[in-house]
mmCIF file of C-alpha atoms and ligand atoms in Angstrom:
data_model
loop_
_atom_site.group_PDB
_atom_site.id
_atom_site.type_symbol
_atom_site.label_atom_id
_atom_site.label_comp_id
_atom_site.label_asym_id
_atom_site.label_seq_id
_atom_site.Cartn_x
_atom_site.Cartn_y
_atom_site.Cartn_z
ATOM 1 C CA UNK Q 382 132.687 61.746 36.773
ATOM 2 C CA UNK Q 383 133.422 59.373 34.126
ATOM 3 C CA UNK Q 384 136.690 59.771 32.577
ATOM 4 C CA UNK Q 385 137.156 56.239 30.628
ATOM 5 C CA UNK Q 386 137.498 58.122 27.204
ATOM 6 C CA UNK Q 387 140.446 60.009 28.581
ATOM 7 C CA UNK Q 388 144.186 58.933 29.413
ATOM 8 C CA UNK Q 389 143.246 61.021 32.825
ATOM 9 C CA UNK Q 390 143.192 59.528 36.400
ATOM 10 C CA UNK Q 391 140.644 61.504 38.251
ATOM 11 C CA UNK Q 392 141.929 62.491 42.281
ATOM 12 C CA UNK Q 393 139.088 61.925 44.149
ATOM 13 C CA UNK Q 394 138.868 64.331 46.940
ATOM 14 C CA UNK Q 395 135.683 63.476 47.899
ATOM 15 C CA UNK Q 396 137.114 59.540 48.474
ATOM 16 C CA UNK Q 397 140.110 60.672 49.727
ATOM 17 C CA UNK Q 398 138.249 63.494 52.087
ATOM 18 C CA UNK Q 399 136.220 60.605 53.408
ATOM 19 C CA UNK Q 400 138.897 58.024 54.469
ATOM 20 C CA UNK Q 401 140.427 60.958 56.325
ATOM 21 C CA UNK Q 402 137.341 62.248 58.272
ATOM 22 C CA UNK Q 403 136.699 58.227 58.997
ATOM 23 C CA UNK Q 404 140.434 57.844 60.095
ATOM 24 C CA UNK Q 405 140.200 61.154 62.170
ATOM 25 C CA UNK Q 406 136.547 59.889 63.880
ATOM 26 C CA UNK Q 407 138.292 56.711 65.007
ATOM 27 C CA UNK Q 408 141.198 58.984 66.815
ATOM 28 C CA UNK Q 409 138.861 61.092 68.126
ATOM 29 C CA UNK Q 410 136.803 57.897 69.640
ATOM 30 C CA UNK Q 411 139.945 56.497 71.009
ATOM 31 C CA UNK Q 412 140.418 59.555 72.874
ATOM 32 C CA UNK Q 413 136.797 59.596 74.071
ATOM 33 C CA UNK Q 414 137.397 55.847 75.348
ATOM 34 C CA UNK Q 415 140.830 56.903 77.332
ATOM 35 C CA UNK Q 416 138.742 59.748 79.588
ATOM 36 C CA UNK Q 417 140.145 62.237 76.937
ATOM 37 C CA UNK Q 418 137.759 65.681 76.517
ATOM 38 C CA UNK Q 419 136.650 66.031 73.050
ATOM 39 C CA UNK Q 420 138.546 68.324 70.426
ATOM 40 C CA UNK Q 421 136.959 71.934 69.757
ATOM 41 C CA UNK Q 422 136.178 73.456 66.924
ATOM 42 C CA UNK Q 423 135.425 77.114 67.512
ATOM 43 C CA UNK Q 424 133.296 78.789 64.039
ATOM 44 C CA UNK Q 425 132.784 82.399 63.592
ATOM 45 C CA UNK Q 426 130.243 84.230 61.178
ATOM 46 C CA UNK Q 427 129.804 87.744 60.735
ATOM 47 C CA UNK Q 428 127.084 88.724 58.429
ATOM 48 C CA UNK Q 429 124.423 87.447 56.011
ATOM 49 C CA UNK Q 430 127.064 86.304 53.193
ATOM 50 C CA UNK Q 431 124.869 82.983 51.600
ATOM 51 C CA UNK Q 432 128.126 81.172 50.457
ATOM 52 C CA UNK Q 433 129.645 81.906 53.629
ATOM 53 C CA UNK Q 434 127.014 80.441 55.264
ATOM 54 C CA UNK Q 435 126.981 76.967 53.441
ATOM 55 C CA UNK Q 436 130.640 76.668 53.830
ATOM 56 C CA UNK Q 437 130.278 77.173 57.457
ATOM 57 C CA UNK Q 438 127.411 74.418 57.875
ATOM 58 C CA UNK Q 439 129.534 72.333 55.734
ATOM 59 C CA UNK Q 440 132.453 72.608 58.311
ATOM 60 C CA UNK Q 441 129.844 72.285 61.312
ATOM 61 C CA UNK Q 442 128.194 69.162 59.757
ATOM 62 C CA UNK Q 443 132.293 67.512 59.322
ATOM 63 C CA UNK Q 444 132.665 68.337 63.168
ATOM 64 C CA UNK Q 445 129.490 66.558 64.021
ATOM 65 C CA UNK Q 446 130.781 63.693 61.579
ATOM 66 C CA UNK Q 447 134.333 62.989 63.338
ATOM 67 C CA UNK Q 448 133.208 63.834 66.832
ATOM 68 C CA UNK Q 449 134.425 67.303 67.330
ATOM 69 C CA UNK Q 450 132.662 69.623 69.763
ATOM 70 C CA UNK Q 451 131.673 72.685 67.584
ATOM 71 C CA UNK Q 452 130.951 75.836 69.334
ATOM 72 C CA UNK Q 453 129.388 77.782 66.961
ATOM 73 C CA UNK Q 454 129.332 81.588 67.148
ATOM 74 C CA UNK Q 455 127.296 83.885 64.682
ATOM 75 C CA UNK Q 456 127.203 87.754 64.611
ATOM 76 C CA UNK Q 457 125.493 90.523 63.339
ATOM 77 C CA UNK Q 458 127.136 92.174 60.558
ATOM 78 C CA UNK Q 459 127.250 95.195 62.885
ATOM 79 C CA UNK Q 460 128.887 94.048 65.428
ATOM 80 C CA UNK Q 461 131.691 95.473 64.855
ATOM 81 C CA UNK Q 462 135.529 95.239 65.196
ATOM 82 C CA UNK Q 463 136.154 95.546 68.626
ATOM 83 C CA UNK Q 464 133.362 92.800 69.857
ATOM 84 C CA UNK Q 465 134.932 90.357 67.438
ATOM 85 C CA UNK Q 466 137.996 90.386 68.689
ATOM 86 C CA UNK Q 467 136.775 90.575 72.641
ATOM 87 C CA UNK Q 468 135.207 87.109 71.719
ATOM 88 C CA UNK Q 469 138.325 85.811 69.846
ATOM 89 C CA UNK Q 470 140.206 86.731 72.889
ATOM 90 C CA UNK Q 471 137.914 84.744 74.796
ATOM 91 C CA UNK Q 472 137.769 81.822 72.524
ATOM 92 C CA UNK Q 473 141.766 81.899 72.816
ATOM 93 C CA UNK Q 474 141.211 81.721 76.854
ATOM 94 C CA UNK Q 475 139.016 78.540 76.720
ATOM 95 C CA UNK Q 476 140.527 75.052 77.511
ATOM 96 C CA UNK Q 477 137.631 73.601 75.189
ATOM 97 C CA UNK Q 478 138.645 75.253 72.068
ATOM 98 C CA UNK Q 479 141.940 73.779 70.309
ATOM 99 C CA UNK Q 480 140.887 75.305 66.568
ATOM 100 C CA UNK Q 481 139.326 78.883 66.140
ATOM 101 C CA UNK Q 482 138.163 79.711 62.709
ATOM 102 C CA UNK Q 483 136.893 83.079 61.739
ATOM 103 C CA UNK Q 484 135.024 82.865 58.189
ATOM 104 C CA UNK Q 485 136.373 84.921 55.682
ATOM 105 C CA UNK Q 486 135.496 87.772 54.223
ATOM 106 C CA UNK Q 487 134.193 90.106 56.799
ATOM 107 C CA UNK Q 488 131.400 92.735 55.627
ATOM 108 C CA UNK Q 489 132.176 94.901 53.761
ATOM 109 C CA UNK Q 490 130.210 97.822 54.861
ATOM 110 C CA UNK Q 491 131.611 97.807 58.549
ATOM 111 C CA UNK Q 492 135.262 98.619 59.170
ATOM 112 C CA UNK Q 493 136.371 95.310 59.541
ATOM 113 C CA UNK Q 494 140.337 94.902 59.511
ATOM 114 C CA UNK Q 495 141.239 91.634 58.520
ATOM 115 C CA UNK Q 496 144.475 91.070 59.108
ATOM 116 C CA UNK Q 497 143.708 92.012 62.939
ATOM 117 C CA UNK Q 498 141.243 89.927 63.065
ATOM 118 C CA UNK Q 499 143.411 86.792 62.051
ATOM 119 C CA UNK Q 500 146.667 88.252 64.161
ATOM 120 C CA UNK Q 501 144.380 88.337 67.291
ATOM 121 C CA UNK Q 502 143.496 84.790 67.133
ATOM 122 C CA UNK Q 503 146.207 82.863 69.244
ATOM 123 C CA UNK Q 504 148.838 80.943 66.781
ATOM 124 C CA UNK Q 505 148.504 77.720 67.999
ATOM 125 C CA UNK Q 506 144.345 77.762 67.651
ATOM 126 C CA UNK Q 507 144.926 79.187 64.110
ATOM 127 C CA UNK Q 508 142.708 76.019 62.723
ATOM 128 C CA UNK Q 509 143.000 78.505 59.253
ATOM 129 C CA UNK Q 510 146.876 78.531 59.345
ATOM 130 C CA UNK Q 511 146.371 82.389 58.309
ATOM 131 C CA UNK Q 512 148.212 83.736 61.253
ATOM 132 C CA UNK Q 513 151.200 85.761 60.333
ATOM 133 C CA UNK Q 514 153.400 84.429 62.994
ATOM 134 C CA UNK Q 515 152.297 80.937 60.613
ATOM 135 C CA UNK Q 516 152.270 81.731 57.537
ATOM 136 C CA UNK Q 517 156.184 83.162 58.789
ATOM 137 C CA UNK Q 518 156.940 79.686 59.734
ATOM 138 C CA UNK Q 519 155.840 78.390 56.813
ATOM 139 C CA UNK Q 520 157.948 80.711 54.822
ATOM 140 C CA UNK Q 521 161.246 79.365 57.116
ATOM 141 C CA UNK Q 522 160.056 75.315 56.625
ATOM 142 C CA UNK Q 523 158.880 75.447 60.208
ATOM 143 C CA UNK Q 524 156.210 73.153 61.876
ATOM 144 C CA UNK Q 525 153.035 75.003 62.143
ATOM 145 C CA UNK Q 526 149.415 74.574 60.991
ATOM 146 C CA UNK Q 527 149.062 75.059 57.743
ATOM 147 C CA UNK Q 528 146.380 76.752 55.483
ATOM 148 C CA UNK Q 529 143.875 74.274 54.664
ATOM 149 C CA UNK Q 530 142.972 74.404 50.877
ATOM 150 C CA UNK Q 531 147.228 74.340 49.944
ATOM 151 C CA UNK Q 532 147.795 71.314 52.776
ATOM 152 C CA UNK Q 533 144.516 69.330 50.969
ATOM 153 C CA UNK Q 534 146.267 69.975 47.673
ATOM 154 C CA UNK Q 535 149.496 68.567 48.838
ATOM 155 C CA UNK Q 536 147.236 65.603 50.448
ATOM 156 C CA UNK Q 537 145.765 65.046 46.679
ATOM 157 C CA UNK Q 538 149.539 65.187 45.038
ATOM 158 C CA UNK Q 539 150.613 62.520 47.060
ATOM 159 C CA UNK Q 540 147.680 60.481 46.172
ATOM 160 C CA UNK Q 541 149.537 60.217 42.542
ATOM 161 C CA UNK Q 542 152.420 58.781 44.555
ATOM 162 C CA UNK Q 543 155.455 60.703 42.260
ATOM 163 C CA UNK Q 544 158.950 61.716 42.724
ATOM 164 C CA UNK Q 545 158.068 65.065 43.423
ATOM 165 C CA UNK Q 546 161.914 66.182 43.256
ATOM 166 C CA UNK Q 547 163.213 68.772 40.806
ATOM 167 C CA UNK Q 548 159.294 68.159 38.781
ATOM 168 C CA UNK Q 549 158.338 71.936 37.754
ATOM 169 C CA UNK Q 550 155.226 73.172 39.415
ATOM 170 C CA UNK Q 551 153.273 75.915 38.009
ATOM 171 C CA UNK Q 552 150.885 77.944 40.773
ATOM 172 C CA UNK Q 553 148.392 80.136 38.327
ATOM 173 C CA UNK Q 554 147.505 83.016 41.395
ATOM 174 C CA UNK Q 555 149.137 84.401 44.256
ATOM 175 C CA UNK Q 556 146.605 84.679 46.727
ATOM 176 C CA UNK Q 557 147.764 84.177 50.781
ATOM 177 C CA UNK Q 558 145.288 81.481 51.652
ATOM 178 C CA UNK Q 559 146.276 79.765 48.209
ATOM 179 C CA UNK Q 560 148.510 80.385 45.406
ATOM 180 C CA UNK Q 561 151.744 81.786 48.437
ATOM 181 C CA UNK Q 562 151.329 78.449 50.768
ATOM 182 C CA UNK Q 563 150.758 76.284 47.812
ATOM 183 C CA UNK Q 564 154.009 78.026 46.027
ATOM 184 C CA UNK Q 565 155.847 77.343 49.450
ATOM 185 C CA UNK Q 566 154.626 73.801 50.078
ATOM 186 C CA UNK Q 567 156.081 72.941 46.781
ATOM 187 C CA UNK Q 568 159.166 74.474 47.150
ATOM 188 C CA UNK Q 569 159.411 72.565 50.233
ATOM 189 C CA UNK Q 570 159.121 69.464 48.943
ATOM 190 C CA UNK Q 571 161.986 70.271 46.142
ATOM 191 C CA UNK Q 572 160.069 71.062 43.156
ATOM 192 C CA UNK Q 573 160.827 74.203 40.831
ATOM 193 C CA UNK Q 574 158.113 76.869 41.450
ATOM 194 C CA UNK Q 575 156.702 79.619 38.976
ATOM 195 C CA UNK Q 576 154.112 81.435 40.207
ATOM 196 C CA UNK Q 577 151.791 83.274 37.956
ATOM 197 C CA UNK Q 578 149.022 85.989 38.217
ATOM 198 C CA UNK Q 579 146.836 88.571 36.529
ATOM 199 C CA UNK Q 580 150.356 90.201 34.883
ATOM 200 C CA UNK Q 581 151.946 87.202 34.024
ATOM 201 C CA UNK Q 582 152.969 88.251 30.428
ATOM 202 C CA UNK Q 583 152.247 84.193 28.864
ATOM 203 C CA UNK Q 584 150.173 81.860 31.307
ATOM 204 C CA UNK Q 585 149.776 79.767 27.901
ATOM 205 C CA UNK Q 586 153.732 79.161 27.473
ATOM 206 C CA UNK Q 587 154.178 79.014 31.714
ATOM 207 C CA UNK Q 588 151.102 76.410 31.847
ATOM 208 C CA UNK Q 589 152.783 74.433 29.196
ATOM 209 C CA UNK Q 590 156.373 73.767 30.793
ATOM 210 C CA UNK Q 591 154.245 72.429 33.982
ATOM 211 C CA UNK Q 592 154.353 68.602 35.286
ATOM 212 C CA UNK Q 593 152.087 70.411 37.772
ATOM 213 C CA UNK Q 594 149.687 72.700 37.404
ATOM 214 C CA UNK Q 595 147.699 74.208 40.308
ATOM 215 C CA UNK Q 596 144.790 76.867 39.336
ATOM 216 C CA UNK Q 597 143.735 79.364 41.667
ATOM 217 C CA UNK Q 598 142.116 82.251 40.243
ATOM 218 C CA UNK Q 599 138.407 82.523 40.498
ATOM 219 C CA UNK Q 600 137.853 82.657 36.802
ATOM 220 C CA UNK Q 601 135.954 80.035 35.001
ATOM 221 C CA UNK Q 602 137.811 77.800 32.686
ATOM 222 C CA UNK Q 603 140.745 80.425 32.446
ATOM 223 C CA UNK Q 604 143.474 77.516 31.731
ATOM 224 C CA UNK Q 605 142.766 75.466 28.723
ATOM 225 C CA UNK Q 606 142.946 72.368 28.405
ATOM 226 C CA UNK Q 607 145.458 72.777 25.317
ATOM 227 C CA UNK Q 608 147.650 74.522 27.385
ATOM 228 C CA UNK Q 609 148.245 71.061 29.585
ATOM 229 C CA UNK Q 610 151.373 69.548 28.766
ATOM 230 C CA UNK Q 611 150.972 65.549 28.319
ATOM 231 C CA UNK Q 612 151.134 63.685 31.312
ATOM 232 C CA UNK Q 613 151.105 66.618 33.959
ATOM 233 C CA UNK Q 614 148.719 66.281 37.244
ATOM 234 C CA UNK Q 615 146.446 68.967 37.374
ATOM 235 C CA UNK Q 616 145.170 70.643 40.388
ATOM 236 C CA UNK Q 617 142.267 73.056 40.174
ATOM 237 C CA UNK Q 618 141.131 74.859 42.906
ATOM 238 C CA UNK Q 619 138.639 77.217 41.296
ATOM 239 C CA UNK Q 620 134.550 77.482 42.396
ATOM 240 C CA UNK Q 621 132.791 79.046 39.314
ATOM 241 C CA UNK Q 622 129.811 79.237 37.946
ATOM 242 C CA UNK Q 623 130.017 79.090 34.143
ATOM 243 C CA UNK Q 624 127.606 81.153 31.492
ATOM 244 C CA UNK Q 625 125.057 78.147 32.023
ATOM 245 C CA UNK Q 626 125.259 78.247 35.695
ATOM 246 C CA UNK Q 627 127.309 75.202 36.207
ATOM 247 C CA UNK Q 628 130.225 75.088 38.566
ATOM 248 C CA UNK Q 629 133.139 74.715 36.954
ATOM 249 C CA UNK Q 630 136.936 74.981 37.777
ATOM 250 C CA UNK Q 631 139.601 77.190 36.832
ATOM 251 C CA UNK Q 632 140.608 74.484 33.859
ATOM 252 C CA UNK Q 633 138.954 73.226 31.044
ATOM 253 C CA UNK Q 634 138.007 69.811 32.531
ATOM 254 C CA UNK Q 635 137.774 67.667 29.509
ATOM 255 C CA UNK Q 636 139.972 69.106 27.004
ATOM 256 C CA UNK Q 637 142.932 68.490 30.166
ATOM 257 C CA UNK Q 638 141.879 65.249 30.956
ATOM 258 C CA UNK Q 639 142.957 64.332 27.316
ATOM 259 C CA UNK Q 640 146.624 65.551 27.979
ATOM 260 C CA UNK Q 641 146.624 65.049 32.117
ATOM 261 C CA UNK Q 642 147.940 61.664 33.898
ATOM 262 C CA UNK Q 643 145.965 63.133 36.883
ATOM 263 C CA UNK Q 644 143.613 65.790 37.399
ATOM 264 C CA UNK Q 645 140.740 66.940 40.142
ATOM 265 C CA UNK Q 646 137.318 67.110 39.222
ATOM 266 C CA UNK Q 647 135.198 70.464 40.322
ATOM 267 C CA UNK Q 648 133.272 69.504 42.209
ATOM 268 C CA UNK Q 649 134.776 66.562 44.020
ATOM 269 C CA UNK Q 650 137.932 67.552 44.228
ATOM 270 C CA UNK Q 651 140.386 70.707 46.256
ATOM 271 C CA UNK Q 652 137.080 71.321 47.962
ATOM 272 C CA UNK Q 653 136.179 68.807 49.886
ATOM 273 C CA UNK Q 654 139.921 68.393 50.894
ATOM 274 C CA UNK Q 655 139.745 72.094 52.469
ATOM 275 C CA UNK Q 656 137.421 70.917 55.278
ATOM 276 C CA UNK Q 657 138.986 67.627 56.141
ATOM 277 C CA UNK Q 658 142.302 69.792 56.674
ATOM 278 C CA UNK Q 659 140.377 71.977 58.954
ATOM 279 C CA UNK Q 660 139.515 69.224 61.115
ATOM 280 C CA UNK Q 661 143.301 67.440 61.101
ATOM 281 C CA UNK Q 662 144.613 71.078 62.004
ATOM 282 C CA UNK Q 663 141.965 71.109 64.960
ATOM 283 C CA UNK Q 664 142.942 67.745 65.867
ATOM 284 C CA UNK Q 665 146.804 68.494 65.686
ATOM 285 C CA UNK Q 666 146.255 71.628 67.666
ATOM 286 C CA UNK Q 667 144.482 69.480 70.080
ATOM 287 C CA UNK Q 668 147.721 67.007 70.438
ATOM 288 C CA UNK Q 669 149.999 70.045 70.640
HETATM 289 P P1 NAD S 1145 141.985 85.585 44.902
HETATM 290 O O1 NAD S 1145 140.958 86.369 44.154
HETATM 291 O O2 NAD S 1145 142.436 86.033 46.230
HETATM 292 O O3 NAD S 1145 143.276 85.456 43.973
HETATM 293 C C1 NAD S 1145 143.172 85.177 42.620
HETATM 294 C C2 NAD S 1145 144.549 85.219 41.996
HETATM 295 O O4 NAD S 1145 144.410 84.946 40.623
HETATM 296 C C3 NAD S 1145 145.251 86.555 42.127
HETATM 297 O O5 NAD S 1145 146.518 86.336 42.689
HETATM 298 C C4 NAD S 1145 145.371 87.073 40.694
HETATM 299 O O6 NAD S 1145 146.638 87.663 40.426
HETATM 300 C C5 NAD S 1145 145.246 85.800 39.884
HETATM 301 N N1 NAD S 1145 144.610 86.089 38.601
HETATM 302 C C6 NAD S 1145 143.474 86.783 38.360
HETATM 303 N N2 NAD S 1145 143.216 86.834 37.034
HETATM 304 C C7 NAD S 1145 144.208 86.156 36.435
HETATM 305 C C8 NAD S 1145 144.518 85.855 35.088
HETATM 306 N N3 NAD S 1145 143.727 86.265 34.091
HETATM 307 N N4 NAD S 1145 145.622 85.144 34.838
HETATM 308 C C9 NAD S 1145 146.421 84.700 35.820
HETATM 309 N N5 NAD S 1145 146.173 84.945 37.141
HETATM 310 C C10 NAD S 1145 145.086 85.677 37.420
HETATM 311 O O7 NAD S 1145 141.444 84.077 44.911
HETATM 312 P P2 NAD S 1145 141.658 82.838 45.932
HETATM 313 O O8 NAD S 1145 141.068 83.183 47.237
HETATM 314 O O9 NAD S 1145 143.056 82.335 45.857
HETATM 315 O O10 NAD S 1145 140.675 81.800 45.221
HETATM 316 C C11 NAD S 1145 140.873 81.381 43.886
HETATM 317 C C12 NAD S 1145 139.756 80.449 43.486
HETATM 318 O O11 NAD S 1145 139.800 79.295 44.312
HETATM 319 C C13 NAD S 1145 138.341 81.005 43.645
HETATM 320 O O12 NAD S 1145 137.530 80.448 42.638
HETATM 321 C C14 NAD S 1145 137.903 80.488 44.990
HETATM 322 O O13 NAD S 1145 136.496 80.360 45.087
HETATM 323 C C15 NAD S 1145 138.559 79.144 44.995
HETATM 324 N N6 NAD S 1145 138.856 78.601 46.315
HETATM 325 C C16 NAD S 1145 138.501 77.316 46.529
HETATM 326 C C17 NAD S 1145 138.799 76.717 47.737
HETATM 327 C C18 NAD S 1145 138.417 75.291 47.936
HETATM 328 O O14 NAD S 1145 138.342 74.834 49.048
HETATM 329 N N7 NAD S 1145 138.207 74.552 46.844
HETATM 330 C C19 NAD S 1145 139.446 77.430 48.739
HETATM 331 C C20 NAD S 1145 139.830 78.741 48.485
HETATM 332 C C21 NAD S 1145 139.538 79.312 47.249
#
C-alpha cells in the first residue's frame, strides 16, 4: 500500500506476521534437533460456513509453515453438542496436542452452546485464550494465553515503539474476543481506556480525544478519517466488504492516514497478526 502522499507510517502485519512465524519455525526446529516431539495444533470445524473455512486453511497452512503438527478435525454441522465436546475431551487427554482451537461460530441451526463449548476445552490448551477461567486471569493481570487478534494488536503497537504510559486509548466495540481483551491489555500496560459501542452517545468526539484508536465493529468505514486526531496510531481490526465489494476496514483508510503517525492497512494488517498469535500461544502452551 503506498502511503508516500501521507504523513502515515503503515504497520505492516503481514512483515511483522512473517518475522514471527520465521522466528517461531527456527524454535520449533531447535526442538526437533534436541529429540523434542513436535508442538500440536488441534483445529475444529463444524459446518459448511465458507469464511470459516478459509480462516481455518489459513491457520492449517501457518502450522505446516513453522513446523507444527496439525491435527485437523472437521464435523458435520449435525453433529451435535454432545459429540463435540466428547472429542474436545479427548483432544484435552492427548500428550500430542498443546493448542485446541474450536472455530467460531457454531451453526446456527443446531443447539450449539458456545460458551460450553469453549469452558470444556482444558485452560492451558485454550490456543483461543477464550476460556473463562482466561479471560478471568486476564481481567486480574495474570499470566495466561491470551486471545489472539487483541495480543497481535498489542504486537503491532509496540512496533511504533511509544511510551505507552498515561496515552488515551480509544477501543470502538466491546466484543469478548476483541474490543474486552484489547480494553484490558491496554489498561495493563497503563494507558487510559474508553471503550465505545453501538450506544455510545458521540464516537465522533470519543474518536477524537484518542492517541489510539482501535476499531472493532464489523461495519465498513464506520470511523472517519476526520474523526482521527493528528498524530494518533490507528488500529483497525474490521473485515468488510464495501458497496463495491472491496474489503475494507472499520476506518476510512486514506482520509486517517492524512492525520495518523501510524495506522494498519486492511488487508495486511490485525489479520495476519491473529494467526501468528495462534501459533506463539500453541508454542507457549507447549513450553508450559
Ligand atoms: P462483534 O459483532 O462481536 O462486536 C462488534 C461491536 O461493535 C459490538 O460491541 C457493538 O457494540 C459495536 N458496534 C456496533 N455498531 C456500532 C456503532 N455504530 N458504533 C460503535 N460501536 C458499534 O464483532 P467482533 O467479533 O469484535 O469483530 C469486529 C470486526 O473485526 C469484524 O469486522 C470482524 O470480522 C473483525 N475481526 C477481525 C479479526 C482479525 O483477525 N483481523 C479478528 C476478529 C474479528
Amino acid at each position: 500500500m503506498n502511503l508516500s502522499d501521507t504523513p502515515a507510517q503503515l504497520l505492516d502485519g503481514k512483515a511483522l506476521s512473517e518475522r514471527i512465524l520465521n522466528s517461531l519455525k527456527e524454535k520449533v526446529e531447535a526442538k526437533h534437533n534436541a529429540g523434542m516431539p513436535a508442538p500440536g495444533l488441534a483445529t475444529i470445524l463444524v459446518g459448511n460456513d465458507p469464511a470459516s473455512h478459509i480462516y481455518v486453511r489459513n491457520k492449517r497452512r501457518a502450522c505446516e509453515k513453522v513446523g507444527i503438527t496439525n491435527i485437523h478435525h472437521e464435523l458435520d454441522e449435525h453433529v451435535g453438542q454432545a459429540a463435540l465436546l466428547k472429542l474436545i475431551q479427548e483432544l484435552n487427554d492427548s500428550p500430542e496436542v498443546h493448542g485446541i482451537l474450536v472455530q467460531l461460530p457454531l451453526p446456527k441451526n443446531c443447539d450449539y452452546n458456545e460458551n460450553e463449548v469453549l469452558a470444556a476445552i482444558d485452560p492451558a490448551k485454550d490456543a483461543d485464550g477464550f476460556h473463562p477461567f482466561n479471560q478471568g486471569a486476564l481481567m486480574q493481570g495474570r499470566k495466561a494465553p491470551v486471545p489472539c487478534t487483541p495480543k497481535g494488536i498489542m504486537c503491532l503497537l509496540d512496533e511504533c515503539g511509544l511510551d505507552l504510559k498515561g496515552r488515551h486509548a480509544v477501543v470502538v466495540g466491546r466484543s469478548n474476543i476483541v474490543g474486552k481483551p484489547i480494553s484490558l491489555l491496554l489498561l495493563e500496560r497503563h494507558l487510559t481506556v474508553t471503550i465505545c459501542h453501538s450506544r455510545t452517545r458521540d464516537l465522533a468526539a470519543e474518536v477524537n480525544r484518542a492517541d489510539i484508536v482501535v476499531a472493532a465493529v464489523g461495519v465498513a468505514e464506520l470511523v472517519r478519517g476526520d474523526w482521527i486526531k493528528p498524530g494518533a496510531v490507528v488500529l483497525d481490526v474490521g473485515i468488510n466488504r464495501n458497496e463495491e465489494g472491496k474489503l475494507v476496514g472499520d476506518v476510512e483508510f486514506r482520509a486517517a492516514a492524512q492525520r495518523a503517525a501510524w495506522i494498519t492497512p486492511v488487508p495486511g494488517g490485525v489479520g495476519p497478526m491473529t494467526i501468528a498469535m495462534l501459533l506463539q500461544n500453541t508454542f507457549e502452551a507447549y513450553n508450559a
